[in-house]
Coordinates of C-alpha atoms in Angstrom, one line a residue:
M1 CA 36.7 -50.6 66.0
W2 CA 37.1 -54.4 66.2
R3 CA 34.5 -54.8 63.5
E4 CA 36.4 -52.4 61.2
M5 CA 39.7 -54.2 61.8
K6 CA 38.1 -57.6 61.1
T7 CA 36.5 -56.3 57.9
R8 CA 39.9 -55.1 56.6
E9 CA 41.5 -58.5 57.5
L10 CA 38.7 -60.4 55.7
T11 CA 39.0 -58.1 52.7
A12 CA 42.7 -58.5 52.4
T13 CA 42.3 -62.3 52.8
A14 CA 39.8 -62.3 49.9
L15 CA 42.1 -60.4 47.6
M16 CA 45.0 -62.7 48.4
L17 CA 42.8 -65.7 47.7
I18 CA 41.8 -64.2 44.4
A19 CA 45.4 -63.7 43.4
C20 CA 46.2 -67.3 44.3
A21 CA 43.2 -68.6 42.6
A22 CA 43.8 -66.9 39.3
P23 CA 45.8 -69.7 37.8
A24 CA 43.2 -72.2 39.0
A25 CA 40.6 -70.1 37.3
A26 CA 42.5 -70.4 34.1
Q27 CA 41.4 -74.0 33.8
D28 CA 38.2 -74.7 31.9
D29 CA 35.5 -75.1 34.5
G30 CA 32.8 -76.0 32.1
M31 CA 31.1 -72.6 32.1
P32 CA 30.1 -71.2 28.7
Q33 CA 32.6 -68.6 27.5
G34 CA 31.5 -65.0 28.3
K35 CA 29.3 -66.0 31.3
R36 CA 30.0 -64.4 34.7
P37 CA 29.1 -65.9 38.1
T38 CA 26.4 -63.9 39.9
V39 CA 26.9 -62.8 43.4
S40 CA 24.1 -62.5 45.9
R41 CA 23.4 -63.3 49.5
D42 CA 21.5 -66.4 48.5
A43 CA 24.1 -67.6 45.9
P44 CA 24.4 -71.4 45.8
P45 CA 27.7 -73.1 46.6
S46 CA 30.3 -72.9 43.8
S47 CA 33.2 -75.2 42.9
N48 CA 35.3 -72.1 42.8
A49 CA 36.7 -71.4 46.3
T50 CA 37.2 -67.7 45.6
V51 CA 33.6 -67.2 44.6
N52 CA 32.4 -69.3 47.6
L53 CA 34.5 -67.1 50.0
I54 CA 33.1 -63.9 48.4
N55 CA 29.6 -65.2 48.7
L56 CA 30.2 -66.0 52.4
L57 CA 31.5 -62.5 53.0
V58 CA 28.5 -61.0 51.3
K59 CA 26.2 -63.2 53.4
Q60 CA 27.9 -62.1 56.6
G61 CA 27.6 -58.4 55.6
T62 CA 31.3 -57.9 55.4
L63 CA 31.2 -57.0 51.7
S64 CA 28.4 -55.3 49.7
E65 CA 27.1 -57.0 46.6
E66 CA 28.7 -54.2 44.5
Q67 CA 32.1 -54.8 46.0
A68 CA 31.8 -58.5 45.6
A69 CA 30.9 -58.1 41.9
V70 CA 34.0 -56.0 41.3
L71 CA 36.2 -58.7 43.0
V72 CA 34.7 -61.5 41.0
K73 CA 35.0 -59.6 37.7
Q74 CA 38.7 -58.9 38.4
A75 CA 39.3 -62.6 39.1
D76 CA 37.5 -63.5 35.8
D77 CA 39.6 -61.0 33.9
E78 CA 42.9 -62.3 35.2
A79 CA 41.7 -65.9 34.5
Y80 CA 40.9 -64.9 31.0
V81 CA 44.3 -63.5 30.4
A82 CA 45.9 -66.6 31.9
R83 CA 43.8 -68.9 29.6
Q84 CA 44.8 -66.8 26.6
A85 CA 48.5 -67.0 27.5
T86 CA 48.3 -70.8 27.9
R87 CA 46.6 -71.2 24.5
D88 CA 49.1 -69.0 22.8
A89 CA 52.0 -70.8 24.4
A90 CA 50.6 -74.2 23.3
A91 CA 50.1 -72.9 19.8
K92 CA 53.6 -71.5 19.6
A93 CA 55.1 -74.7 21.0
E94 CA 53.2 -76.8 18.5
G95 CA 54.4 -74.6 15.7
A96 CA 57.9 -74.9 16.9
E97 CA 57.6 -78.7 17.0
K98 CA 56.2 -78.8 13.5
K99 CA 59.0 -76.6 12.1
A100 CA 61.7 -78.7 13.8
T101 CA 60.2 -81.9 12.5
S102 CA 60.0 -80.6 9.0
A103 CA 63.6 -79.4 9.1
A104 CA 64.7 -82.8 10.5
D105 CA 62.8 -84.7 7.8
A106 CA 64.4 -82.7 5.1
T107 CA 67.9 -83.7 6.1
S108 CA 67.2 -87.3 7.1
P109 CA 67.2 -90.4 4.9
P110 CA 63.8 -91.8 3.8
G111 CA 62.2 -93.9 6.5
T112 CA 63.9 -92.2 9.4
K113 CA 61.5 -91.5 12.3
R114 CA 62.2 -88.7 14.8
V115 CA 60.5 -87.6 18.0
T116 CA 60.9 -83.9 18.6
Y117 CA 61.3 -83.0 22.3
V118 CA 60.8 -79.5 23.7
P119 CA 62.3 -79.3 27.2
E120 CA 60.0 -78.2 30.0
I121 CA 62.2 -75.2 30.8
V122 CA 61.7 -74.0 27.2
R123 CA 58.0 -74.5 27.5
K124 CA 58.0 -72.5 30.7
Q125 CA 59.9 -69.7 29.1
L126 CA 57.5 -69.6 26.2
R127 CA 54.6 -69.4 28.5
E128 CA 56.1 -66.5 30.5
E129 CA 57.0 -64.6 27.3
I130 CA 53.6 -65.1 25.8
R131 CA 51.8 -64.2 29.0
A132 CA 53.8 -60.9 29.1
E133 CA 52.9 -60.2 25.5
V134 CA 49.2 -60.9 26.2
M135 CA 49.2 -58.7 29.3
D136 CA 50.9 -55.9 27.4
R137 CA 48.4 -56.1 24.6
A138 CA 45.6 -56.3 27.0
H139 CA 46.5 -53.1 28.8
K140 CA 47.1 -51.3 25.5
E141 CA 43.8 -52.4 24.0
G142 CA 41.9 -51.9 27.3
W143 CA 40.5 -55.5 27.7
A144 CA 42.8 -56.5 30.6
S145 CA 40.7 -54.3 32.9
P146 CA 37.5 -53.6 30.9
G147 CA 35.7 -52.3 33.9
L148 CA 38.2 -49.4 34.3
Y149 CA 36.3 -47.3 31.7
P150 CA 32.7 -47.7 30.4
E151 CA 32.6 -49.1 26.8
W152 CA 31.1 -45.8 25.5
A153 CA 33.9 -43.8 27.0
Q154 CA 36.5 -45.9 25.2
R155 CA 35.0 -44.7 21.9
I156 CA 35.7 -41.0 22.7
K157 CA 39.0 -39.4 21.7
F158 CA 39.8 -35.9 23.1
Y159 CA 42.3 -33.5 21.5
G160 CA 43.2 -29.9 21.7
D161 CA 45.8 -27.2 21.3
I162 CA 46.9 -23.9 22.9
R163 CA 48.8 -21.0 21.3
A164 CA 50.3 -17.9 22.9
R165 CA 51.2 -15.1 20.5
Y166 CA 52.9 -11.7 20.4
E167 CA 51.9 -9.6 17.4
G168 CA 53.3 -6.3 16.3
D169 CA 51.4 -4.3 13.7
H170 CA 53.5 -1.5 12.1
F171 CA 52.2 1.0 9.6
P172 CA 55.0 2.6 7.6
P173 CA 54.9 6.3 6.5
G174 CA 52.6 6.9 3.5
S175 CA 49.6 4.9 4.6
I176 CA 46.3 6.7 4.3
G177 CA 44.3 7.7 7.4
Y178 CA 40.9 6.9 5.8
L179 CA 39.9 3.3 5.0
E180 CA 36.1 2.9 5.5
N181 CA 35.0 0.1 7.7
F182 CA 31.9 -1.2 5.9
N183 CA 31.6 -4.2 8.3
A184 CA 31.1 -1.9 11.3
I185 CA 28.3 -0.1 9.5
N186 CA 26.5 -3.2 8.2
T187 CA 26.7 -5.0 11.6
G188 CA 25.6 -1.9 13.5
S189 CA 23.5 1.2 12.8
P190 CA 23.3 2.5 9.3
F191 CA 25.5 5.5 8.5
D192 CA 23.9 8.9 7.7
T193 CA 25.5 9.9 4.4
N194 CA 24.0 13.4 4.4
D195 CA 26.9 15.8 5.1
I196 CA 24.4 18.5 6.3
S197 CA 22.7 16.4 8.9
N198 CA 25.8 14.4 9.9
A199 CA 29.1 16.1 10.8
Y200 CA 30.9 12.8 11.5
F201 CA 33.1 10.5 9.3
P202 CA 32.0 6.9 8.9
P203 CA 33.8 4.2 10.9
T204 CA 37.4 3.5 9.6
Y205 CA 40.2 1.0 10.1
N206 CA 43.4 1.9 11.8
T207 CA 46.0 2.6 9.1
T208 CA 48.5 4.9 10.9
Q209 CA 49.0 3.9 14.6
D210 CA 51.3 1.0 15.4
R211 CA 49.8 -1.6 17.8
N212 CA 51.3 -4.4 20.0
R213 CA 49.1 -7.3 21.1
F214 CA 49.5 -10.4 23.2
R215 CA 47.0 -13.0 22.1
F216 CA 46.1 -16.6 22.8
R217 CA 44.0 -19.4 21.2
A218 CA 42.7 -22.5 23.0
R219 CA 40.6 -25.3 21.4
L220 CA 39.3 -28.5 22.9
G221 CA 37.5 -31.1 20.8
A222 CA 36.3 -34.7 20.9
D223 CA 35.7 -37.3 18.2
V224 CA 33.2 -40.1 18.9
D225 CA 33.2 -43.4 17.2
L226 CA 29.5 -44.3 16.8
T227 CA 28.8 -47.5 14.8
E228 CA 28.6 -48.8 11.3
G229 CA 31.0 -46.2 9.9
F230 CA 29.4 -43.2 11.7
T231 CA 31.4 -40.7 13.8
A232 CA 30.5 -37.4 15.5
G233 CA 32.6 -34.5 16.6
L234 CA 32.5 -31.4 18.7
R235 CA 35.0 -28.6 19.4
I236 CA 34.9 -25.4 21.4
A237 CA 37.3 -22.5 20.9
T238 CA 38.1 -19.1 22.2
G239 CA 37.5 -15.9 20.2
E240 CA 36.7 -12.2 20.6
S241 CA 33.6 -12.6 18.5
S242 CA 31.7 -15.2 16.4
S243 CA 34.0 -14.3 13.4
P244 CA 34.4 -17.3 11.1
I245 CA 38.1 -16.6 10.5
S246 CA 39.7 -16.1 13.9
T247 CA 39.7 -17.8 17.3
N248 CA 42.3 -15.4 18.7
Q249 CA 41.6 -13.7 22.0
T250 CA 43.6 -10.6 22.9
F251 CA 44.8 -10.4 26.5
G252 CA 43.1 -7.4 28.1
G253 CA 40.2 -7.6 25.7
N254 CA 36.5 -8.0 26.8
G255 CA 36.8 -4.9 29.0
G256 CA 40.1 -5.7 30.5
N257 CA 40.7 -6.0 34.3
F258 CA 41.2 -9.7 34.0
S259 CA 37.7 -10.2 32.7
K260 CA 36.8 -13.8 31.6
Y261 CA 36.7 -14.7 27.9
S262 CA 34.1 -16.3 25.8
L263 CA 34.0 -19.8 24.3
W264 CA 32.3 -20.6 21.0
L265 CA 31.0 -23.8 19.4
D266 CA 33.6 -24.2 16.7
R267 CA 32.7 -27.7 15.3
A268 CA 29.7 -29.9 15.5
F269 CA 29.2 -32.6 12.9
I270 CA 28.3 -36.2 12.0
K271 CA 30.4 -38.1 9.4
Y272 CA 29.6 -41.3 7.6
Q273 CA 32.6 -43.3 6.3
P274 CA 31.4 -46.7 5.1
V275 CA 34.7 -47.3 3.3
Q276 CA 38.2 -45.8 3.7
D277 CA 37.9 -43.7 0.5
F278 CA 34.5 -42.1 1.0
I279 CA 33.3 -39.5 3.6
G280 CA 29.9 -37.8 3.9
S281 CA 29.7 -34.9 6.4
V282 CA 26.8 -32.8 7.8
G283 CA 27.0 -30.0 10.4
R284 CA 29.9 -27.7 11.0
F285 CA 33.2 -29.2 10.0
D286 CA 36.7 -28.5 8.6
N287 CA 37.1 -27.2 5.1
P288 CA 36.4 -30.3 2.9
F289 CA 38.2 -28.8 -0.1
W290 CA 41.9 -29.5 -0.6
S291 CA 43.7 -26.1 -0.4
P292 CA 47.5 -26.0 0.0
T293 CA 47.5 -22.2 0.8
D294 CA 45.3 -19.7 2.4
L295 CA 44.8 -17.6 -0.7
V296 CA 41.1 -18.5 -1.0
W297 CA 40.2 -20.1 2.3
Y298 CA 41.5 -19.2 5.7
K299 CA 43.2 -22.4 7.1
D300 CA 41.0 -22.7 10.2
L301 CA 37.7 -21.8 8.5
G302 CA 34.7 -24.0 9.4
F303 CA 32.1 -24.9 6.9
D304 CA 28.4 -25.2 7.7
G305 CA 26.3 -27.6 5.5
F306 CA 26.8 -30.9 3.6
A307 CA 29.8 -32.3 1.8
I308 CA 31.0 -35.5 0.3
Q309 CA 34.7 -36.5 -0.3
A310 CA 35.7 -39.5 -2.4
K311 CA 39.0 -40.8 -3.8
Q312 CA 40.1 -44.0 -5.5
E313 CA 43.5 -45.3 -6.5
I314 CA 43.1 -46.4 -10.1
A315 CA 46.7 -47.2 -10.8
E316 CA 49.7 -47.6 -8.6
G317 CA 50.6 -44.1 -7.3
F318 CA 47.7 -42.4 -9.0
T319 CA 44.7 -41.4 -6.9
P320 CA 41.9 -39.1 -8.3
F321 CA 39.6 -37.4 -5.8
F322 CA 36.4 -35.4 -5.8
V323 CA 34.8 -33.0 -3.3
G324 CA 31.3 -31.5 -3.5
G325 CA 29.0 -29.7 -1.1
A326 CA 26.3 -27.1 -0.4
F327 CA 26.8 -24.6 2.4
P328 CA 24.3 -22.1 3.8
I329 CA 26.1 -18.8 4.7
F330 CA 23.0 -16.8 5.7
N331 CA 19.5 -17.7 6.5
T332 CA 16.7 -15.2 6.6
D333 CA 15.1 -14.7 10.0
L334 CA 11.6 -16.3 10.1
N335 CA 10.0 -13.0 11.3
A336 CA 12.0 -10.5 9.2
S337 CA 9.7 -7.6 8.4
L338 CA 9.5 -4.0 7.3
N339 CA 8.3 -1.4 9.7
T340 CA 5.8 0.0 7.2
V341 CA 2.1 -0.6 7.9
D342 CA -0.7 -0.6 5.4
I343 CA -4.4 -1.7 5.5
A344 CA -3.4 -5.3 5.3
G345 CA -1.0 -5.0 8.3
P346 CA 2.7 -5.3 8.7
T347 CA 4.8 -6.5 5.7
K348 CA 7.2 -9.4 5.9
M349 CA 10.4 -9.4 4.0
P350 CA 11.1 -12.0 1.2
S351 CA 13.7 -14.7 1.8
R352 CA 17.3 -13.6 1.2
D353 CA 19.1 -16.9 2.0
K354 CA 22.7 -17.0 0.8
W355 CA 24.4 -20.2 -0.3
L356 CA 27.8 -21.5 -1.4
F357 CA 27.9 -24.4 -3.8
G358 CA 31.3 -25.9 -4.6
A359 CA 32.9 -28.8 -6.5
Q360 CA 36.5 -29.8 -6.8
A361 CA 38.3 -32.5 -8.7
G362 CA 41.9 -33.4 -8.7
F363 CA 44.5 -36.2 -8.3
G364 CA 47.5 -37.2 -6.2
A365 CA 50.4 -38.8 -8.2
R366 CA 53.6 -40.4 -7.0
L367 CA 55.9 -39.5 -9.9
D368 CA 58.8 -41.5 -8.4
P369 CA 59.6 -42.8 -4.9
E370 CA 60.8 -39.4 -3.9
T371 CA 58.4 -37.0 -5.8
N372 CA 54.7 -36.5 -5.1
L373 CA 52.4 -34.1 -7.1
T374 CA 48.9 -33.0 -6.1
L375 CA 46.8 -31.0 -8.5
A376 CA 43.1 -29.8 -8.3
F377 CA 40.6 -27.5 -9.9
A378 CA 37.6 -26.1 -8.1
Y379 CA 34.5 -24.1 -9.0
Y380 CA 32.5 -22.2 -6.4
D381 CA 29.1 -20.4 -6.8
F382 CA 28.0 -17.8 -4.2
T383 CA 24.3 -17.1 -4.5
N384 CA 22.5 -14.0 -3.2
V385 CA 25.7 -12.4 -2.0
K386 CA 25.6 -9.5 -4.5
G387 CA 23.9 -6.4 -3.3
R388 CA 20.8 -4.9 -5.1
L389 CA 19.3 -1.4 -4.9
S390 CA 16.1 -1.4 -3.0
S391 CA 12.8 -0.1 -4.2
E392 CA 12.2 3.5 -3.2
C393 CA 12.0 3.8 0.6
A394 CA 11.6 6.6 3.1
V395 CA 14.3 6.6 5.8
I396 CA 13.5 9.0 8.6
N397 CA 15.5 7.4 11.4
A398 CA 18.1 4.7 11.9
N399 CA 15.5 2.0 12.7
D400 CA 13.8 2.2 9.4
I401 CA 14.2 -0.8 7.0
C402 CA 14.3 -1.1 3.2
D403 CA 13.6 -4.3 1.3
T404 CA 17.2 -5.2 0.3
D405 CA 18.8 -4.6 3.7
L406 CA 19.3 -8.4 4.2
L407 CA 21.7 -8.5 1.2
R408 CA 24.4 -6.7 3.2
P409 CA 27.2 -9.0 4.4
S410 CA 26.7 -10.2 8.0
F411 CA 30.5 -10.4 8.3
A412 CA 33.3 -8.9 6.2
Q413 CA 37.0 -8.0 6.5
K414 CA 38.2 -5.4 3.9
G415 CA 39.0 -5.2 0.3
N416 CA 35.8 -6.0 -1.6
T417 CA 34.0 -3.3 -3.6
Y418 CA 30.8 -2.0 -2.1
M419 CA 27.6 -0.4 -3.4
A420 CA 24.8 1.5 -1.6
L421 CA 21.7 -0.8 -1.0
R422 CA 19.0 1.8 -0.2
N423 CA 17.2 3.9 -2.8
I424 CA 16.3 6.6 -0.3
T425 CA 13.4 9.0 -1.0
F426 CA 14.5 12.6 -1.0
V427 CA 12.7 14.6 1.7
S428 CA 14.8 17.7 2.2
S429 CA 18.5 18.7 2.2
T430 CA 18.6 18.4 6.0
T431 CA 16.9 15.0 6.3
P432 CA 19.2 12.1 7.3
Q433 CA 19.9 9.5 4.7
F434 CA 20.8 6.3 6.7
Q435 CA 22.6 3.9 4.4
Y436 CA 23.7 0.2 4.4
Y437 CA 26.1 -1.3 1.8
G438 CA 26.3 -4.6 -0.1
L439 CA 28.9 -6.3 -2.4
A440 CA 29.0 -4.7 -5.8
S441 CA 30.0 -8.0 -7.6
D442 CA 28.8 -11.5 -7.9
F443 CA 31.3 -14.3 -7.0
R444 CA 31.8 -17.5 -9.0
P445 CA 35.5 -18.1 -8.6
V446 CA 37.5 -20.8 -10.4
V447 CA 40.6 -22.0 -8.4
A448 CA 43.6 -24.0 -9.5
S449 CA 45.8 -25.6 -6.7
A450 CA 49.1 -27.5 -6.9
Q451 CA 51.7 -28.9 -4.6
L452 CA 55.0 -30.6 -5.4
D453 CA 56.6 -32.5 -2.5
L454 CA 60.3 -33.5 -3.0
T455 CA 61.6 -36.0 -0.4
Q456 CA 65.1 -36.8 -1.8
F457 CA 66.5 -35.6 1.6
N458 CA 64.0 -37.4 3.8
P459 CA 63.1 -36.5 6.5
I460 CA 63.7 -33.1 5.1
H461 CA 61.1 -32.1 2.5
I462 CA 61.1 -29.4 -0.2
I463 CA 57.5 -28.4 -0.8
L464 CA 56.3 -26.0 -3.5
D465 CA 52.8 -24.7 -3.1
A466 CA 50.9 -22.6 -5.7
E467 CA 47.3 -21.4 -6.1
Y468 CA 45.4 -19.2 -8.6
V469 CA 41.9 -17.8 -8.4
W470 CA 39.8 -16.1 -11.0
N471 CA 36.3 -14.7 -10.3
T472 CA 34.4 -15.4 -13.5
A473 CA 31.4 -13.5 -12.4
F474 CA 33.2 -10.1 -12.1
N475 CA 32.0 -7.4 -14.6
R476 CA 34.3 -4.4 -14.3
S477 CA 32.0 -1.9 -16.0
A478 CA 28.9 -3.0 -14.0
V479 CA 30.8 -2.9 -10.7
A480 CA 32.4 0.5 -11.5
A481 CA 28.9 2.0 -12.2
V482 CA 27.6 1.3 -8.7
A483 CA 30.8 1.3 -6.6
V484 CA 31.0 3.7 -3.6
W485 CA 33.8 6.2 -3.9
P486 CA 36.6 6.1 -2.8
N487 CA 36.4 2.3 -2.3
N488 CA 38.9 0.8 -4.8
F489 CA 39.1 4.0 -6.9
A490 CA 42.5 5.3 -7.9
S491 CA 43.7 8.2 -5.8
T492 CA 44.4 11.6 -7.4
T493 CA 46.6 14.4 -6.2
D494 CA 43.7 16.8 -5.8
G495 CA 41.5 14.3 -4.0
S496 CA 39.0 14.0 -6.8
Q497 CA 37.5 10.7 -8.0
G498 CA 39.9 8.7 -10.1
P499 CA 39.1 5.6 -12.2
Y500 CA 37.9 2.4 -10.6
N501 CA 40.8 -0.1 -10.5
G502 CA 39.6 -3.1 -8.5
G503 CA 40.2 -6.6 -10.0
N504 CA 39.1 -10.2 -10.0
Q505 CA 42.3 -12.4 -9.9
G506 CA 44.8 -13.6 -7.4
W507 CA 47.8 -16.0 -7.0
M508 CA 50.1 -17.2 -4.3
A509 CA 53.4 -19.1 -4.4
R510 CA 55.3 -20.6 -1.4
M511 CA 58.4 -22.8 -0.8
T512 CA 58.8 -24.7 2.5
V513 CA 62.0 -26.6 3.5
G514 CA 62.3 -28.9 6.5
N515 CA 60.2 -31.4 8.3
K516 CA 56.7 -31.7 6.9
E517 CA 55.2 -31.7 10.5
I518 CA 56.6 -30.4 13.7
K519 CA 56.2 -33.1 16.3
H520 CA 59.5 -33.8 18.1
L521 CA 62.4 -31.9 19.6
W522 CA 64.4 -30.0 17.0
D523 CA 62.0 -30.7 14.2
W524 CA 62.1 -27.6 12.0
N525 CA 61.0 -26.0 8.8
A526 CA 61.1 -22.6 7.1
H527 CA 59.0 -21.0 4.4
V528 CA 59.0 -18.0 2.1
G529 CA 56.3 -16.8 -0.3
Y530 CA 54.5 -14.1 -2.2
K531 CA 50.7 -13.3 -2.3
Y532 CA 48.7 -11.2 -4.8
L533 CA 44.9 -11.0 -4.3
E534 CA 42.9 -8.4 -6.1
S535 CA 39.8 -6.7 -4.5
D536 CA 37.0 -8.9 -5.9
A537 CA 38.8 -12.2 -6.7
M538 CA 37.1 -13.8 -3.6
V539 CA 34.6 -12.9 -0.9
D540 CA 36.9 -11.2 1.6
A541 CA 35.1 -12.6 4.7
F542 CA 36.7 -16.1 4.2
V543 CA 40.3 -15.3 3.3
D544 CA 43.4 -15.1 5.6
S545 CA 42.9 -12.9 8.6
D546 CA 46.6 -12.3 9.3
F547 CA 48.2 -11.1 6.0
G548 CA 47.6 -7.3 5.8
L549 CA 45.3 -7.6 8.9
G550 CA 42.9 -9.6 6.8
G551 CA 41.0 -9.3 3.5
T552 CA 41.6 -8.9 -0.2
N553 CA 43.1 -6.1 -2.3
L554 CA 46.6 -7.0 -0.9
K555 CA 50.0 -7.9 -2.3
G556 CA 53.3 -8.7 -0.6
Y557 CA 55.7 -11.3 0.7
F558 CA 56.1 -13.3 3.9
I559 CA 58.7 -15.4 5.6
G560 CA 58.7 -17.6 8.6
G561 CA 59.8 -20.8 10.4
N562 CA 59.0 -23.3 13.1
V563 CA 61.2 -25.3 15.5
G564 CA 60.2 -28.2 17.9
L565 CA 60.9 -27.6 21.6
G566 CA 59.7 -31.0 22.7
E567 CA 57.0 -33.6 21.9
N568 CA 54.1 -31.6 20.3
I569 CA 55.5 -28.3 21.5
W570 CA 57.0 -25.8 19.1
A571 CA 57.8 -22.1 18.5
S572 CA 57.0 -20.1 15.4
V573 CA 58.0 -16.8 13.9
R574 CA 56.5 -15.0 10.9
W575 CA 56.9 -11.7 9.2
M576 CA 54.5 -10.4 6.6
S577 CA 54.7 -7.2 4.5
A578 CA 51.5 -6.2 2.7
N579 CA 50.4 -3.3 0.4
S580 CA 47.1 -2.4 -1.2
I581 CA 46.7 -3.1 -4.9
A582 CA 43.8 -0.7 -5.8
G583 CA 42.4 2.4 -4.2
L584 CA 44.1 4.6 -1.7
P585 CA 47.6 3.7 -0.4
Y586 CA 47.7 1.3 2.5
A587 CA 50.6 -0.7 3.9
V588 CA 51.3 -2.8 7.1
D589 CA 54.1 -4.9 8.3
I590 CA 53.3 -7.6 10.8
V591 CA 55.5 -9.8 13.0
Q592 CA 54.2 -12.8 15.0
L593 CA 56.0 -14.9 17.6
D594 CA 54.1 -18.0 18.7
L595 CA 54.4 -20.7 21.3
N596 CA 52.3 -23.7 20.4
A597 CA 51.3 -26.9 22.3
R598 CA 49.2 -29.8 21.0
F599 CA 47.7 -32.7 22.9

């Protein structure tokens, strides 16, 4: 007990001596800058009393070498701050003397000599003010106590957000009760299309029964400053599946009974930014293309692959930019094979890799101090996404494989036109015909995007967004020849097959009034807009997942607003009314109430 009390007394004495010795340590002791005294049991005597005392305590066993090293480092840090404050005070005092002398010389007759005197009380005040400034800067920049966090930890920036949502999905009278779910078929077992051997309907979407859901989204990420312009990033997120367009999780999902929810790797990338106006990215990252609306790309969609972004101000207020990239959207399994066997052995399937190539060029222009215009044009090329009829194949059971099965979409929403992929050999009228489906059209969309930002009432903005898409690869007659009925065929009163009426264009317009960003208490904005997106204007897997419950072949209007409830906390409300453009009647009205937090 006595030894513990003695140890505490000696430790307290050492800390008091360090605090008293800090000003003394501020004097230049002849050591090279950046060196640190080493502490050990056999350390030689030092001219610094604090270090000598610490060495003595280490030798007596009262302090460990690790504890002593921390105390010495703290003393050195405080000494450094004191030296910096003294130097800054001297520099400011010298500058003040020079300014005073210059002012006096300017008003004095030639030949007059003056000696400027700065009273000691003023010098002392300057020293105290500068020391306070240095300490404040030191704490903010992290060099007052550099041992508090490791150097590598200071290069990591964490961020995240959480959103709680109520969503009501309401289907007005007149909606059809039959909208085939091709995604459920393509990601599960093939569907038997033979009415004789199969008495069941294919999977369908809900189009008649109202639903109420409480959902949430949580994301946590980190950006790491590496070196020489390199950065890396990671982000994890919630989500009911690996879907590319939604990280929402429904309360009571995953089996209910308070079951735990999944986390997914949502971002993982390396970026290279040697200069401010050039970025190269590889991995899984945010959409690199500028897109003011979600007509073509869902706002939270992540891109896998490679991209470059460049911009350069070539005249005051005029900045052209360019974005280009290559993105794999499906890679053939290394061991993908057919289950047929011949004399040579099992047959492997050819590669069906799918890619997206894209390029965008545009400019940002400040038309006047209160008006900003951004305009861009993009071209995208999806390769290997169109389905193709297989060679003739026998399908006896659901596990059989045909040679174009890999062309079916691995994820889809709804709206695109589909074709049958399998050319099934006829065996008998009662033999099952298990079928998969692929996209009936190629996709090479051209996209024009524009935004006009009016700030005459700053901080209130009036923002006008517009976007137009045209799928240049769409061939109406070729698509109609292979399309599966009733997918995007006009409805008839007698239930027979009407003409194909899918399309390849889309546009969206939106006006937003209010604060551009919601960050503080009572920040607000409101928006209203209209969307029109035909069936095959864009691959439906990547468009907005909320409007019309996701996908293409939708038209309608939307309205909403946001209001800040505190720092980085805000509430949102949105109402969307969507109707189908082609095919059978479909309509849904959606209301969303959100509570958002960002950190």
